[in-house]
Short mmCIF file of C-alpha atoms in Angstrom, two decimals:
data_model
loop_
_atom_site.label_atom_id
_atom_site.label_comp_id
_atom_site.label_asym_id
_atom_site.label_seq_id
_atom_site.Cartn_x
_atom_site.Cartn_y
_atom_site.Cartn_z
CA MET A 5 108.12 120.04 110.28
CA LEU A 6 106.61 121.11 113.58
CA GLY A 7 103.94 123.63 113.40
CA TRP A 8 103.41 123.27 109.39
CA GLY A 9 103.16 120.09 107.39
CA GLY A 10 104.20 120.14 104.09
CA ALA A 11 107.94 120.53 104.26
CA GLY A 12 108.61 121.47 107.61
CA LEU A 13 110.99 118.99 108.32
CA VAL A 14 112.75 119.03 111.52
CA LEU A 15 110.33 118.85 114.00
CA GLY A 16 107.16 118.57 111.98
CA ALA A 17 108.92 114.95 114.31
CA ALA A 18 104.58 96.69 119.50
CA ALA A 19 104.66 93.50 116.03
CA ALA A 20 102.76 91.05 114.76
CA GLY A 21 99.52 91.56 113.23
CA GLY A 22 97.19 90.04 116.09
CA THR A 23 97.94 86.80 116.09
CA ALA A 24 95.18 84.10 116.52
CA ALA A 25 93.77 83.34 119.96
CA ALA A 26 94.98 79.83 119.50
CA LEU A 27 96.77 78.23 116.77
CA GLY A 28 94.99 78.10 113.61
CA SER A 29 92.25 80.31 114.75
CA THR A 30 91.10 83.40 112.98
CA PRO A 31 92.12 86.83 114.47
CA ARG A 32 89.48 89.44 115.57
CA ASP A 33 88.46 92.10 113.20
CA THR A 34 90.90 90.99 110.47
CA GLY A 35 88.81 92.24 107.78
CA THR A 36 88.52 95.86 109.02
CA THR A 37 91.88 96.17 110.81
CA ALA A 38 94.42 94.65 108.22
CA VAL A 39 96.13 96.76 105.78
CA PRO A 40 97.13 94.78 102.58
CA PHE A 41 100.81 93.91 102.32
CA TYR A 42 101.01 93.38 98.69
CA GLY A 43 100.91 96.01 96.23
CA ALA A 44 103.11 98.26 93.78
CA HIS A 45 104.26 100.67 97.09
CA GLN A 46 105.16 99.30 100.37
CA ALA A 47 102.50 99.89 102.88
CA GLY A 48 103.52 102.28 105.86
CA ILE A 49 104.16 105.38 103.54
CA ALA A 50 100.99 106.87 102.12
CA THR A 51 99.11 104.60 104.48
CA ALA A 52 96.94 106.66 107.01
CA VAL A 53 99.24 107.10 110.15
CA GLN A 54 98.78 104.69 112.83
CA ASP A 55 99.25 105.56 116.53
CA ARG A 56 102.32 103.75 117.48
CA LEU A 57 106.01 102.94 115.91
CA HIS A 58 108.64 100.53 116.37
CA PHE A 59 111.72 101.34 114.09
CA ALA A 60 114.65 99.31 113.76
CA ALA A 61 117.92 99.51 111.84
CA PHE A 62 120.08 96.40 111.28
CA ASP A 63 123.70 95.72 110.36
CA VAL A 64 124.13 92.88 108.05
CA THR A 65 126.61 90.31 109.68
CA THR A 66 126.93 87.71 107.38
CA ARG A 67 129.23 88.04 104.44
CA ASP A 68 127.19 85.46 102.24
CA ARG A 69 124.86 86.97 99.62
CA ALA A 70 122.72 83.76 99.32
CA GLU A 71 122.06 83.93 103.07
CA LEU A 72 120.98 87.41 102.95
CA VAL A 73 118.70 86.82 100.26
CA ALA A 74 117.09 83.95 101.96
CA LEU A 75 116.58 85.93 105.15
CA LEU A 76 114.91 88.50 103.16
CA LYS A 77 112.80 85.99 101.75
CA GLU A 78 111.85 84.54 105.09
CA TRP A 79 111.26 88.27 106.47
CA THR A 80 108.67 89.00 103.94
CA ARG A 81 106.88 85.76 104.50
CA ALA A 82 106.76 86.74 108.17
CA ALA A 83 105.74 90.12 107.51
CA ALA A 84 102.86 89.13 105.19
CA ARG A 85 101.52 86.90 107.85
CA MET A 86 101.94 89.31 110.78
CA THR A 87 100.14 92.20 108.93
CA ALA A 88 97.35 89.80 108.20
CA GLY A 89 97.03 89.05 111.96
CA HIS A 90 98.63 85.43 111.68
CA PRO A 91 101.33 84.17 113.85
CA VAL A 92 104.93 83.64 112.45
CA GLY A 93 105.29 80.20 110.82
CA GLU A 94 103.24 77.54 112.89
CA GLY A 95 102.74 79.97 115.81
CA ALA A 96 103.50 80.17 119.37
CA PHE A 97 102.75 76.59 120.26
CA GLY A 98 104.35 73.54 118.86
CA LEU A 99 106.83 70.87 120.06
CA PRO A 100 108.00 71.30 123.53
CA GLU A 101 111.49 70.17 122.48
CA ALA A 102 112.10 73.29 120.41
CA PRO A 103 111.41 77.05 120.55
CA PRO A 104 108.15 78.25 118.97
CA ASP A 105 108.07 79.88 115.50
CA ASP A 106 106.38 82.88 116.96
CA THR A 107 107.04 84.60 120.38
CA GLY A 108 103.55 84.55 121.27
CA GLU A 109 102.84 88.14 122.91
CA ALA A 110 100.48 89.13 120.29
CA VAL A 111 98.53 86.05 120.59
CA GLY A 112 94.63 87.16 120.68
CA LEU A 113 95.47 90.82 119.45
CA ALA A 114 93.77 92.17 115.96
CA PRO A 115 96.21 93.05 113.21
CA SER A 116 95.82 96.95 114.65
CA ARG A 117 96.67 98.07 110.94
CA LEU A 118 100.15 96.69 111.41
CA THR A 119 102.35 97.93 108.36
CA LEU A 120 105.95 96.87 107.75
CA THR A 121 108.25 99.01 105.62
CA PHE A 122 111.69 97.78 104.47
CA GLY A 123 114.62 99.82 103.34
CA VAL A 124 118.22 99.56 102.64
CA GLY A 125 120.86 101.89 103.54
CA PRO A 126 123.98 103.37 101.72
CA SER A 127 126.45 101.18 103.58
CA LEU A 128 125.03 97.87 102.20
CA PHE A 129 126.18 98.68 98.56
CA SER A 130 129.86 98.25 99.23
CA ARG A 131 129.17 94.40 99.76
CA PHE A 132 127.17 91.72 97.96
CA GLY A 133 128.05 92.88 94.63
CA LEU A 134 125.83 95.87 94.81
CA SER A 135 128.39 98.55 94.23
CA GLY A 136 127.08 99.45 90.70
CA ARG A 137 123.57 99.39 91.90
CA ARG A 138 123.56 102.28 94.41
CA PRO A 139 121.23 105.00 93.51
CA ASP A 140 122.72 108.60 93.13
CA ALA A 141 120.08 109.80 95.39
CA LEU A 142 121.28 107.39 98.08
CA GLN A 143 124.29 109.67 99.51
CA GLU A 144 125.11 109.96 103.01
CA LEU A 145 123.40 112.95 104.48
CA PRO A 146 125.73 115.86 104.46
CA ALA A 147 126.67 117.38 108.15
CA PHE A 148 124.22 120.23 109.14
CA PRO A 149 125.46 122.99 111.48
CA GLY A 150 124.29 122.19 115.21
CA ASP A 151 124.13 118.45 114.68
CA HIS A 152 125.14 116.40 117.62
CA LEU A 153 124.78 113.15 116.07
CA GLU A 154 125.72 110.02 118.08
CA ARG A 155 127.12 107.21 116.04
CA ALA A 156 124.94 104.62 118.32
CA ARG A 157 121.69 106.27 116.72
CA GLY A 158 122.32 106.32 113.23
CA GLY A 159 123.18 104.53 109.85
CA GLY A 160 122.24 100.90 109.25
CA ASP A 161 122.47 98.59 106.43
CA LEU A 162 118.83 97.66 106.60
CA CYS A 163 115.89 99.03 108.20
CA VAL A 164 112.21 98.13 109.06
CA GLN A 165 109.45 100.50 110.24
CA ALA A 166 106.53 98.94 112.17
CA CYS A 167 103.66 101.21 112.55
CA ALA A 168 100.25 99.78 114.23
CA ASP A 169 97.43 101.19 116.36
CA ASP A 170 98.44 98.76 119.35
CA PRO A 171 102.11 99.24 120.80
CA GLN A 172 102.48 95.49 121.52
CA VAL A 173 101.54 94.59 117.95
CA ALA A 174 104.52 96.88 116.41
CA VAL A 175 107.05 95.69 119.21
CA HIS A 176 105.85 91.86 118.39
CA ALA A 177 106.83 92.50 114.74
CA ILE A 178 110.39 93.92 115.23
CA ARG A 179 111.10 91.39 117.98
CA ASN A 180 110.20 88.31 115.72
CA LEU A 181 112.08 89.81 112.58
CA ALA A 182 115.14 90.28 114.57
CA ARG A 183 114.70 86.73 116.02
CA ILE A 184 114.65 85.34 112.42
CA GLY A 185 117.73 87.26 111.53
CA PHE A 186 119.81 86.28 114.40
CA GLY A 187 123.21 85.34 112.91
CA THR A 188 122.42 87.08 109.79
CA VAL A 189 121.74 90.55 110.84
CA ALA A 190 122.13 92.36 114.09
CA VAL A 191 119.76 95.17 115.73
CA ARG A 192 122.12 98.28 115.25
CA TRP A 193 119.57 100.74 116.98
CA SER A 194 115.72 101.09 117.38
CA GLN A 195 113.19 103.70 118.47
CA LEU A 196 109.74 103.24 120.09
CA GLY A 197 107.26 106.14 119.28
CA PHE A 198 103.85 107.20 120.33
CA GLY A 199 101.44 110.12 119.48
CA LYS A 200 101.64 110.65 115.66
CA THR A 201 103.06 114.07 114.87
CA SER A 202 101.64 114.23 111.33
CA SER A 203 98.89 112.66 109.34
CA THR A 204 98.49 111.77 105.69
CA THR A 205 94.77 111.89 106.05
CA PRO A 206 93.78 115.70 105.63
CA GLY A 207 90.27 115.21 106.95
CA ALA A 208 91.48 114.01 110.45
CA GLN A 209 92.03 116.09 113.16
CA THR A 210 95.82 117.43 112.89
CA PRO A 211 98.02 116.00 115.78
CA ARG A 212 100.26 118.18 118.12
CA ASN A 213 103.85 117.53 118.88
CA LEU A 214 105.33 117.64 122.37
CA PHE A 215 105.70 121.45 122.37
CA GLY A 216 101.85 121.64 121.97
CA PHE A 217 101.36 122.77 118.33
CA LYS A 218 99.72 121.38 115.60
CA ASP A 219 101.86 119.42 113.21
CA GLY A 220 101.14 118.32 109.48
CA THR A 221 98.46 120.49 108.43
CA SER A 222 99.80 120.75 104.86
CA ASN A 223 101.22 117.33 104.77
CA VAL A 224 101.13 115.40 101.50
CA SER A 225 97.99 113.48 101.39
CA GLY A 226 97.95 109.52 101.19
CA GLU A 227 95.21 109.85 98.77
CA ASP A 228 96.57 112.49 96.58
CA ALA A 229 97.85 110.23 93.65
CA ALA A 230 99.27 113.32 91.72
CA ALA A 231 101.15 114.71 94.65
CA LEU A 232 102.47 111.23 95.67
CA ASP A 233 103.94 110.68 92.03
CA GLU A 234 105.40 114.14 92.01
CA HIS A 235 106.99 114.28 95.53
CA VAL A 236 107.15 110.70 97.21
CA TRP A 237 107.48 107.55 94.49
CA ALA A 238 110.73 107.47 92.62
CA GLY A 239 110.12 106.83 88.85
CA ALA A 240 111.60 105.00 86.21
CA GLN A 241 113.44 108.20 84.97
CA ASP A 242 114.91 108.91 88.48
CA GLY A 243 117.65 106.35 88.66
CA PRO A 244 118.21 102.50 88.70
CA ALA A 245 115.34 100.55 87.66
CA TRP A 246 115.07 98.75 90.66
CA MET A 247 113.87 101.81 92.70
CA ALA A 248 110.84 102.56 90.46
CA GLY A 249 108.00 102.73 92.60
CA GLY A 250 109.93 103.05 95.83
CA SER A 251 110.93 106.17 97.87
CA TYR A 252 113.66 107.72 100.20
CA LEU A 253 113.28 107.63 103.82
CA VAL A 254 115.13 110.06 106.03
CA ALA A 255 115.02 109.22 109.85
CA ARG A 256 116.10 111.78 112.51
CA ARG A 257 115.89 111.58 116.05
CA ILE A 258 115.40 115.03 117.49
CA ARG A 259 115.68 115.72 121.05
CA MET A 260 113.49 118.56 122.30
CA ASN A 261 114.43 120.70 125.29
CA ILE A 262 111.26 120.51 127.10
CA GLU A 263 112.01 122.02 130.25
CA VAL A 264 113.29 125.25 128.59
CA TRP A 265 110.42 125.42 126.18
CA ASP A 266 107.96 125.11 128.92
CA ARG A 267 109.31 128.34 130.52
CA THR A 268 109.13 130.25 127.27
CA SER A 269 106.41 132.91 126.81
CA LEU A 270 103.45 131.91 124.54
CA THR A 271 104.40 134.93 122.36
CA GLU A 272 107.88 133.73 121.64
CA GLN A 273 106.59 130.19 121.17
CA GLU A 274 104.17 131.44 118.52
CA ASP A 275 106.87 133.51 116.85
CA VAL A 276 109.18 130.58 116.69
CA PHE A 277 106.78 128.55 114.76
CA GLY A 278 104.82 131.24 112.87
CA ARG A 279 101.81 129.80 113.88
CA ASP A 280 99.10 130.42 116.66
CA LYS A 281 99.11 127.71 119.13
CA ARG A 282 95.37 127.42 120.06
CA GLU A 283 94.15 127.07 116.29
CA GLY A 284 97.18 126.41 114.54
CA ALA A 285 96.42 129.22 112.09
CA PRO A 286 99.56 130.80 110.55
CA ALA A 287 100.85 134.17 111.38
CA GLY A 288 98.18 136.93 110.41
CA LYS A 289 95.43 134.33 109.76
CA SER A 290 92.47 133.15 111.76
CA LYS A 291 92.00 129.19 110.55
CA GLU A 292 94.75 126.61 110.63
CA ARG A 293 94.12 125.68 106.93
CA ASP A 294 94.46 129.20 105.60
CA ALA A 295 97.13 129.94 103.09
CA PRO A 296 100.45 131.22 105.13
CA PHE A 297 101.54 134.76 104.24
CA LEU A 298 105.15 134.16 104.86
CA LYS A 299 106.10 137.71 105.06
CA ALA A 300 103.98 138.03 108.11
CA MET A 301 106.20 135.70 110.18
CA LYS A 302 109.70 136.58 111.66
CA PRO A 303 112.49 135.65 108.99
CA SER A 304 113.63 132.99 111.51
CA ALA A 305 110.17 131.38 111.75
CA HIS A 306 110.11 127.85 111.36
CA VAL A 307 107.24 127.79 108.92
CA ARG A 308 108.61 130.31 106.92
CA LEU A 309 111.94 128.67 106.23
CA ALA A 310 110.45 125.08 105.76
CA HIS A 311 107.70 126.04 103.22
CA PRO A 312 107.65 124.57 99.89
CA ASP A 313 107.37 128.26 98.22
CA ALA A 314 111.14 128.81 99.77
CA HIS A 315 112.51 125.51 98.31
CA GLY A 316 111.18 125.53 94.69
CA GLY A 317 107.64 123.71 95.56
CA HIS A 318 109.48 120.63 96.70
CA ARG A 319 107.50 118.53 99.47
CA ILE A 320 108.01 115.74 101.70
CA LEU A 321 105.65 113.06 103.27
CA ARG A 322 106.12 113.10 106.96
CA ARG A 323 105.23 110.24 109.29
CA GLY A 324 106.96 111.42 112.64
CA TYR A 325 106.21 110.08 116.18
CA SER A 326 106.85 111.67 119.49
CA PHE A 327 109.03 109.71 122.00
CA THR A 328 109.96 109.72 125.49
CA ASP A 329 113.04 107.73 126.81
CA GLY A 330 113.18 108.28 130.40
CA THR A 331 115.30 111.14 131.70
CA ASP A 332 118.89 112.11 131.02
CA GLY A 333 120.50 111.61 134.50
CA LEU A 334 120.18 115.19 135.18
CA GLY A 335 116.32 115.16 135.72
CA ARG A 336 115.44 116.47 132.31
CA LEU A 337 113.18 114.39 130.12
CA ASP A 338 114.79 112.34 127.26
CA ALA A 339 112.04 113.40 124.94
CA GLY A 340 111.37 114.63 121.32
CA LEU A 341 110.45 113.80 117.88
CA PHE A 342 111.51 110.84 115.81
CA PHE A 343 111.04 112.37 112.37
CA LEU A 344 110.40 110.27 109.38
CA ALA A 345 110.20 111.92 105.87
CA TYR A 346 109.70 110.10 102.65
CA GLN A 347 110.69 111.77 99.35
CA ARG A 348 111.36 111.17 95.77
CA ASP A 349 114.88 112.38 96.22
CA PRO A 350 116.50 113.53 99.62
CA ARG A 351 118.73 116.05 97.44
CA THR A 352 115.65 117.83 96.36
CA GLY A 353 113.32 117.25 99.53
CA PHE A 354 115.06 116.96 103.08
CA VAL A 355 118.53 118.28 102.42
CA PRO A 356 117.81 121.83 101.18
CA VAL A 357 115.19 122.36 103.68
CA GLN A 358 117.10 121.16 106.51
CA ARG A 359 120.17 123.43 105.51
CA ALA A 360 117.97 126.44 105.85
CA LEU A 361 116.60 125.24 109.17
CA ALA A 362 119.75 124.58 110.45
CA ARG A 363 121.19 128.01 109.69
CA HIS A 364 118.57 130.08 110.50
CA ASP A 365 115.67 128.55 112.40
CA ALA A 366 114.69 129.87 115.93
CA LEU A 367 113.74 126.57 116.81
CA ASN A 368 117.14 125.11 117.03
CA GLU A 369 117.35 126.98 120.49
CA TYR A 370 114.88 124.34 121.78
CA ILE A 371 115.89 121.22 119.67
CA GLN A 372 119.01 118.96 118.93
CA HIS A 373 119.32 116.34 116.25
CA VAL A 374 120.99 113.51 117.88
CA GLY A 375 120.49 110.63 115.43
CA SER A 376 120.38 110.30 111.58
CA ALA A 377 119.95 107.87 108.91
CA LEU A 378 118.99 107.55 105.24
CA PHE A 379 117.31 104.33 103.47
CA ALA A 380 116.30 103.53 99.85
CA ILE A 381 112.78 102.24 100.19
CA PRO A 382 112.17 99.58 97.38
CA PRO A 383 108.84 99.13 95.50
CA GLY A 384 106.11 97.02 96.92
CA VAL A 385 106.06 93.25 97.17
CA ARG A 386 103.80 92.41 94.28
CA ASP A 387 102.72 88.92 95.22
CA ALA A 388 103.35 85.89 97.48
CA ARG A 389 106.05 84.81 95.27
CA ASP A 390 107.91 88.27 95.50
CA TRP A 391 109.96 89.53 98.52
CA TRP A 392 111.61 92.37 99.92
CA GLY A 393 114.33 93.69 97.81
CA SER A 394 113.90 91.25 94.99
CA THR A 395 114.36 94.01 92.37
CA LEU A 396 117.52 95.10 93.86
CA PHE A 397 119.16 91.63 94.05
CA SER A 398 117.71 90.30 91.07
CA GLY A 399 120.72 91.90 88.81
CA ARG A 400 124.03 90.35 88.29
CA PRO A 401 126.69 91.30 91.00
CA SER A 402 128.76 93.99 90.05
CA PRO A 403 132.42 93.08 89.40
CA ARG A 404 133.16 96.28 91.23
CA SER A 405 132.35 95.28 94.48
CA THR A 406 134.76 95.33 97.36
CA ASP A 407 133.54 92.31 98.78
CA SER A 408 134.17 88.93 97.05
CA SER A 409 131.13 87.25 98.65
#
């Protein structure tokens, strides 16, 4: 997490691709700022991390499987258009007697590297004939010491992660998907994020979190195919065939006690992380990317507890963002890290690291986990005939389902 990048979990944590300036026109800079939507894996995972986030979790309100599938197909068509910088459907202008297909706030904006990443939560598998298709890796996360989780900030049947370099582009995407889904799904919770706290491009400058420490120094690179195959992408041998090429996402809302931290001495701050604040160098070293010597850090140091060497070499890919949501009514900032981590299996990725951190991490004095969710991220949409969740819903409904719909 926070000071380190590879497995530092805990802290190491608006859409339409620009619509055309007028219906039917070509958006600016599409060739250089649009991220391809189709591929073996969903964009927004290994993709170079954008500057802004709008994440939303949805509850499915329909009991009709065909209606849900129809929505996923419509969502996919809309996502493909928005990530390419085009409006939804016929755009923001049309017949005056009817609402337009697109809400219009991204008209004239470039795609801004918008990516939309879709996932399904454990709760979905008790319905729609899916009970026999739930992966073993998609178990509800265990309770961790120190958690103060709020029901209103966790769970969800479906999720969509919108990342872009323009906040209005990201917000526009989630807004339009929620509008399209009205009557079939409802937003359960959402989170805006700014200031990426990790990077999938090692050559870029390492970002800093709201505690002022560099974050993501050793994160999995989005260009390292071998590391992605080993630590991020689910293989055919890992579980159900429909998840091959997908991944698992852990989302945690972590509030930072900013005011307490800001009154803490620099020496203690660096001891908490096990890194130097100015350079980002691990304890006892001089450069940020020097290999850490874990025994030079205090036993409760964040980096020491989160390092892959302490967890069998398992790593996660983090895409966290900072957030500020006003104040808590007592004059304190409601701010922190929205932690996003992709991995091949949460049971060997996030869970063991978070167990160690929750029990011993000195950082726990300054943070609090208040939201939590886990999602299975299916493989990518192959072409214009494919759709989000097609591999999951293409199988015959399981007779063990408790829902007859």
